[in-house]
Coordinates of C-alpha atoms and ligand atoms in Angstrom, one line a residue:
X882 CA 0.0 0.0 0.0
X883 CA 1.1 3.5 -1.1
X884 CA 2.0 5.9 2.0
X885 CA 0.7 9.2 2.2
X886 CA 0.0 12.0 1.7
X887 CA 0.5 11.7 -2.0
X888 CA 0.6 14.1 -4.5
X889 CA 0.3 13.2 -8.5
X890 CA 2.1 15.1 -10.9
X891 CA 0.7 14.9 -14.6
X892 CA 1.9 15.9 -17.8
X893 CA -1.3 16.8 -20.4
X894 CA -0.8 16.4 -24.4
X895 CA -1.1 12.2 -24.3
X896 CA -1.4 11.8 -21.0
X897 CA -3.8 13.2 -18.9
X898 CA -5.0 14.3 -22.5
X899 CA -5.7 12.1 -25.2
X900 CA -3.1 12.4 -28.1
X901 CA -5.3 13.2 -30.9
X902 CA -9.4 14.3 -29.1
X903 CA -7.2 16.7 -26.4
X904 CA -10.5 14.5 -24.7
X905 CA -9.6 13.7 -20.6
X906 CA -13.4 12.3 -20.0
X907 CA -12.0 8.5 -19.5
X908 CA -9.7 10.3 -16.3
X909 CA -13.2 11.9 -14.8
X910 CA -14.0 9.3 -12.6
X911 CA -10.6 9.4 -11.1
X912 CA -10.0 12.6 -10.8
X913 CA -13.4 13.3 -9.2
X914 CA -12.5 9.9 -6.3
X915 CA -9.0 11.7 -6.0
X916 CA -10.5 15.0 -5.2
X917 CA -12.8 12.7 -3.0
X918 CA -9.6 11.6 -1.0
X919 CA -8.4 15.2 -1.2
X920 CA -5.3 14.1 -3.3
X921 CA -3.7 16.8 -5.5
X922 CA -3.6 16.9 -9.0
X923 CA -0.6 19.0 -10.2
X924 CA -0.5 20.0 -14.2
X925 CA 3.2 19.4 -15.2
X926 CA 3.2 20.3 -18.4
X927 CA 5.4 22.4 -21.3
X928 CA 2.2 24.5 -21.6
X929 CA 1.8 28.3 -21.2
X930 CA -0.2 29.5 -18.0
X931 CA -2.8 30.6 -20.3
X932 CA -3.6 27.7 -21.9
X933 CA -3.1 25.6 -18.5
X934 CA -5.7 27.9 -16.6
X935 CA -8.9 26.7 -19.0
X936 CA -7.8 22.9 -18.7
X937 CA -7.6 23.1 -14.9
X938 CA -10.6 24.7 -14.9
X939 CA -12.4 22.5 -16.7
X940 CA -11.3 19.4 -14.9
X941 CA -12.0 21.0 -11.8
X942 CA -8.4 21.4 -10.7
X943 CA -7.4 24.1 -8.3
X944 CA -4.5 23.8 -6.6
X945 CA -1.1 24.6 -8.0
X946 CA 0.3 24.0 -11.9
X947 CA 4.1 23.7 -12.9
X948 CA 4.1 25.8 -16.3
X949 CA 6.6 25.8 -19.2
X950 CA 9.0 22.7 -18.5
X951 CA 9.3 23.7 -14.8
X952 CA 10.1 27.3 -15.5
X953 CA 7.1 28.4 -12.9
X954 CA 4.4 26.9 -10.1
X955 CA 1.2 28.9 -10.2
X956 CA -1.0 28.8 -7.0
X957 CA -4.5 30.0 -7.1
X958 CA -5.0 32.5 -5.0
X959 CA -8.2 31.1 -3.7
X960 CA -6.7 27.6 -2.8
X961 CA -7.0 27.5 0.8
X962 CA -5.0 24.6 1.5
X963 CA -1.7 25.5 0.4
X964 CA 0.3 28.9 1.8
X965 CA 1.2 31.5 -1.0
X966 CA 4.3 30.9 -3.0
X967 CA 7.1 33.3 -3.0
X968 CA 5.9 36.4 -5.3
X969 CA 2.6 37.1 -4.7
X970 CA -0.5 38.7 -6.5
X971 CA 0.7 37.8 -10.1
X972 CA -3.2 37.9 -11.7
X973 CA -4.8 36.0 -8.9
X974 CA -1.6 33.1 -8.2
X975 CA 1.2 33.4 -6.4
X976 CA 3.9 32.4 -7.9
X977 CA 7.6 30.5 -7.4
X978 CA 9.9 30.8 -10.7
X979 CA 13.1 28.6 -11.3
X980 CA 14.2 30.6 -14.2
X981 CA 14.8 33.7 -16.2
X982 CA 11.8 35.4 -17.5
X983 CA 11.7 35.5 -21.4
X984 CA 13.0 39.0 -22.3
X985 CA 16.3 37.1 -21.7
X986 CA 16.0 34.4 -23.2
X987 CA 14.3 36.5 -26.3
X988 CA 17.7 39.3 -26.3
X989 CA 19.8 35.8 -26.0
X990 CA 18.1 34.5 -29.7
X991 CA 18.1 38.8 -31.2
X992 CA 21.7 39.7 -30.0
X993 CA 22.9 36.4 -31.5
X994 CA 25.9 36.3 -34.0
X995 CA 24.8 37.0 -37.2
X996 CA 25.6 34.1 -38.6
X997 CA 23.2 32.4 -36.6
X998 CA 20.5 34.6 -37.3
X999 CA 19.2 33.1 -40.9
X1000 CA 19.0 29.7 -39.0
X1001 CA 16.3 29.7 -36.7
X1002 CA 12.9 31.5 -36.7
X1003 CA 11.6 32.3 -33.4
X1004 CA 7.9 32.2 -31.7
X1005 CA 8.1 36.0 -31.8
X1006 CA 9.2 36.2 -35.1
X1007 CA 6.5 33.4 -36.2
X1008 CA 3.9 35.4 -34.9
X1009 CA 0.3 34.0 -34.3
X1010 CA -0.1 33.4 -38.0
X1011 CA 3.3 31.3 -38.4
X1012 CA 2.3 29.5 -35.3
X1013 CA -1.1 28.4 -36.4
X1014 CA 1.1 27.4 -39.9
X1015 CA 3.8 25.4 -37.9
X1016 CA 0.8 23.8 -35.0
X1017 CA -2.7 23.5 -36.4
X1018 CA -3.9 25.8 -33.6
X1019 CA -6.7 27.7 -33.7
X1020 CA -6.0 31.5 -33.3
X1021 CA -7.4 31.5 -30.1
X1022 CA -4.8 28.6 -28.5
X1023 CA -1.9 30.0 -30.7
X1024 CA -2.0 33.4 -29.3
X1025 CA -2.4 31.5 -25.7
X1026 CA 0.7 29.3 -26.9
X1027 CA 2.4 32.7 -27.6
X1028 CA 2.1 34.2 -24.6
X1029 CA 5.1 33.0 -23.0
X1030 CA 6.5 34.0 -19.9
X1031 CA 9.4 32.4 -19.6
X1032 CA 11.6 30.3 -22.3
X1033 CA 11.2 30.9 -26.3
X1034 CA 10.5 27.9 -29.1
X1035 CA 12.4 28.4 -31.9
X1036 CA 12.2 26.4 -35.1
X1037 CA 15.7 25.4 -36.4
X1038 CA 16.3 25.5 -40.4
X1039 CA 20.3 25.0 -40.6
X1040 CA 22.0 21.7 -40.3
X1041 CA 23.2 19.7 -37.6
X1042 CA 26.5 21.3 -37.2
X1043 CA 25.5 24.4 -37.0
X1044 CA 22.9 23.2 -34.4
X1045 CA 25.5 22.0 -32.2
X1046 CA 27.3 25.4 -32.7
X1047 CA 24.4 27.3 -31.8
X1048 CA 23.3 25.4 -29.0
X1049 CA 26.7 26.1 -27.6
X1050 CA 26.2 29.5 -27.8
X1051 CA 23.0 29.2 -26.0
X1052 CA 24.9 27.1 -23.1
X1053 CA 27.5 29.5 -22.5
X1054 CA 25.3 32.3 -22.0
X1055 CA 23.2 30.2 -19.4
X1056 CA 20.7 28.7 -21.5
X1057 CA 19.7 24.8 -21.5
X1058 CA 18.1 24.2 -25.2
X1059 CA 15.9 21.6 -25.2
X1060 CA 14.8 20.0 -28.7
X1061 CA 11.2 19.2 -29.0
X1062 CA 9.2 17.8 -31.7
X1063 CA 8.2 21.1 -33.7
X1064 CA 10.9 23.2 -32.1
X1065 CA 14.1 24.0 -29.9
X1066 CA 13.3 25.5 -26.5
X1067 CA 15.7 27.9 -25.4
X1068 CA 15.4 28.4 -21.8
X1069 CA 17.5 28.1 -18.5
X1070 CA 17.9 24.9 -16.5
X1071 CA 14.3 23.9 -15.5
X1072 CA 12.3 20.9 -15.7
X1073 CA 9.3 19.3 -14.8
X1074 CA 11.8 17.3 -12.0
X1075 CA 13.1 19.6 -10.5
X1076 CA 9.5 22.2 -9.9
X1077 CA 8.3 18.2 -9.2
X1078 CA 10.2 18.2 -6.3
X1079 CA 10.3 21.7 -4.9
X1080 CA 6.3 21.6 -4.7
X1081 CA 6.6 18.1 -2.6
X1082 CA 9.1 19.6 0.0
X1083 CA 7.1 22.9 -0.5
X1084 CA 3.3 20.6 0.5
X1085 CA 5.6 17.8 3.2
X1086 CA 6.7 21.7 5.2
X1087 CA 3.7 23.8 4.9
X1088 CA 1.0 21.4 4.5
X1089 CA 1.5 18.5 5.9
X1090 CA 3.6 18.2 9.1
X1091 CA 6.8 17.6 7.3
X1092 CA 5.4 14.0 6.8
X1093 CA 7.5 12.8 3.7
X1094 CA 5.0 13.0 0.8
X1095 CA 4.7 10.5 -1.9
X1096 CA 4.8 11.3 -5.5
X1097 CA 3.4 9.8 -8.8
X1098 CA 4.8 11.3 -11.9
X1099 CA 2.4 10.1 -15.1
X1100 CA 4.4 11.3 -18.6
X1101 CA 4.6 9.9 -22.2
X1102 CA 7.2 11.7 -23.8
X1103 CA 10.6 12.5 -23.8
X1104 CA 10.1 15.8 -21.5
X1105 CA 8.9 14.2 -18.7
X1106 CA 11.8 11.9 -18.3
X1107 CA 13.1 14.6 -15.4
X1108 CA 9.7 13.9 -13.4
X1109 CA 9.4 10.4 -13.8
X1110 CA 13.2 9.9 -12.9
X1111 CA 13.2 11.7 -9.8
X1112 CA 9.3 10.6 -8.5
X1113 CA 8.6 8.0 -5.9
X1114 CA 6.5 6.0 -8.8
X1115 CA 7.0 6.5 -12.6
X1116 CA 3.5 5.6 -14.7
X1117 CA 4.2 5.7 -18.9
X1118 CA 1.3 6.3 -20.3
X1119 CA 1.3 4.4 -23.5
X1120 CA 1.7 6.6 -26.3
X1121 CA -0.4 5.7 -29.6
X1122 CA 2.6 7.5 -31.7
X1123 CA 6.0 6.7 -30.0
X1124 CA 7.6 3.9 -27.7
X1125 CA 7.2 4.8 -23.7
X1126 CA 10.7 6.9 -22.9
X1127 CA 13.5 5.2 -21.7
X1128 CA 14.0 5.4 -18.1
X1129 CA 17.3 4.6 -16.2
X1130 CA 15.8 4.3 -12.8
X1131 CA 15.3 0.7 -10.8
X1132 CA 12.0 -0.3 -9.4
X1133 CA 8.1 1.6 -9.3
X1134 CA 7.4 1.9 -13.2
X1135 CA 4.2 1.2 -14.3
X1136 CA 3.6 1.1 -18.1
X1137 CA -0.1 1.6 -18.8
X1138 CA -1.5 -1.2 -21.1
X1139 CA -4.6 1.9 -22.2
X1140 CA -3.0 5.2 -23.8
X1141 CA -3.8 8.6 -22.7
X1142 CA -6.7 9.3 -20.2
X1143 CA -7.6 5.5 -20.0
X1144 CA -4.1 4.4 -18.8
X1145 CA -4.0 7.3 -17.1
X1146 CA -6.5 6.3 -15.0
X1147 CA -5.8 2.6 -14.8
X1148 CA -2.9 3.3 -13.1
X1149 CA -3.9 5.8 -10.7
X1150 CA -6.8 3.4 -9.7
X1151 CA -4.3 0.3 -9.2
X1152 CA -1.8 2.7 -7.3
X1153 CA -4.1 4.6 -5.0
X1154 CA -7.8 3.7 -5.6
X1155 CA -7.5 0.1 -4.8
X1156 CA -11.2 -1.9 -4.5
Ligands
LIG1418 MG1 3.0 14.5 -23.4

């Protein structure tokens, strides 16, 4: 049997979210007997707060959310459970950031060398219309998308050498470029790991009695590899479009049979939910 308090950390796009529907209503039932057990639900996801605020909403989430790769947790105001982060009174959260905010990273990508410059096209420069091009987003998510707070997606269009070049240049100024599907995300060292495990030490002092707190990590992709690392239990939700990510820890992974939602609650239920 699990030991709590535990706390479940969830990435969205093909997890928590089905791959191709964006639909979660297989998870309902879960999330509604976690809520029951008054478990927390925390949104890790490579998402902008502005798109993370309707999900939550909609799955009746409100406690924190880990934004942008672990760049930021957001705390609702109104959660009543959990005592504000850090900065406070950021448009109703409060608010604990693990990185530079993206003016920096943005003047890192315009001051460039020149040569770099003809290489790499980035969400700025894109613009809404470029982004709905690259994303198949309606205008409405791709300005949400765009409104980035902390690191900056760039699409790459030289070659593999000068990739390596560039990314150099991004390291030595601080930066830690991740590659992505659609795009390279320039940002400073975050990730979905580390914010995992501030928040559990943040909820084991203020919230519960410095008991250690348990932690499920659920992922799919090759992001969440930090999380699932580092969590007391690592669930792969079973991808329709790629192999489950390779994992280098021993012991507590669970590779849902179901993709997306349905795994996602599978193993939640097995974990946590027993009978
Ligand atoms: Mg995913």
């Amino acid at each position: 049997m699990i030991s709590m308090p535990v706390i479940v950390f969830s990435d969205l796009d093909g997890t928590l979210l089905d791959h191709y529907s964006y639909d979660f209503s297989p998870a309902k039932s879960t999330l509604a007997a976690l809520r029951a057990i008054n478990v927390p639900v925390v949104l890790n996801t490579s998402k902008t707060l502005a798109e993370v605020i309707d999900i939550a909403a909609e799955m009746q989430l409100n406690g924190p959310m880990i934004v942008e790769n672990g760049a930021a947790i957001y705390l609702p105001e109104s959660d009543s459970q959990v005592p504000p982060l850090a900065e406070s009174d950021v448009r109703g959260f409060s608010r604990q950031t693990f990185t530079k905010p993206h003016a920096y990273w943005s003047s890192l990508l315009t001051e460039a060398p020149e040569e770099f410059q003809p290489l790499f096209t980035s969400f700025t420069e894109l613009g809404i219309e470029g982004i709905k091009q690259r994303t198949g987003l309606s205008t409405e998510q791709a300005s949400k998308a765009a409104s980035r707070e902390f690191g900056e997606p760039v699409v790459w269009h030289g070659n593999d050498t000068q990739k390596q070049a560039f990314m150099a240049y991004l390291r030595e100024r601080g930066a830690a470029p991740i590659e992505g599907g659609r795009f390279m995300h320039v940002c400073g060292e975050c990730s979905k790991g580390d914010a995992m495990l501030w928040l559990c030490d943040y909820y084991a002092k203020q919230v519960y009695n410095n008991n250690k707190v348990t932690s499920i990590a659920l992922g799919d992709g090759n992001n969440d590899v930090p999380m699932l690392e580092v969590a007391d239990y690592a669930v792969r939700v079973k991808s329709p479009v790629h192999a489950p990510p390779t994992l280098q820890r021993d012991g507590n992974i669970i590779t849902t049979e179901q993709a997306g939602p349905a795994g996602w609650a599978q193993a939640l239920t097995s974990l946590i939910l027993p009978n």
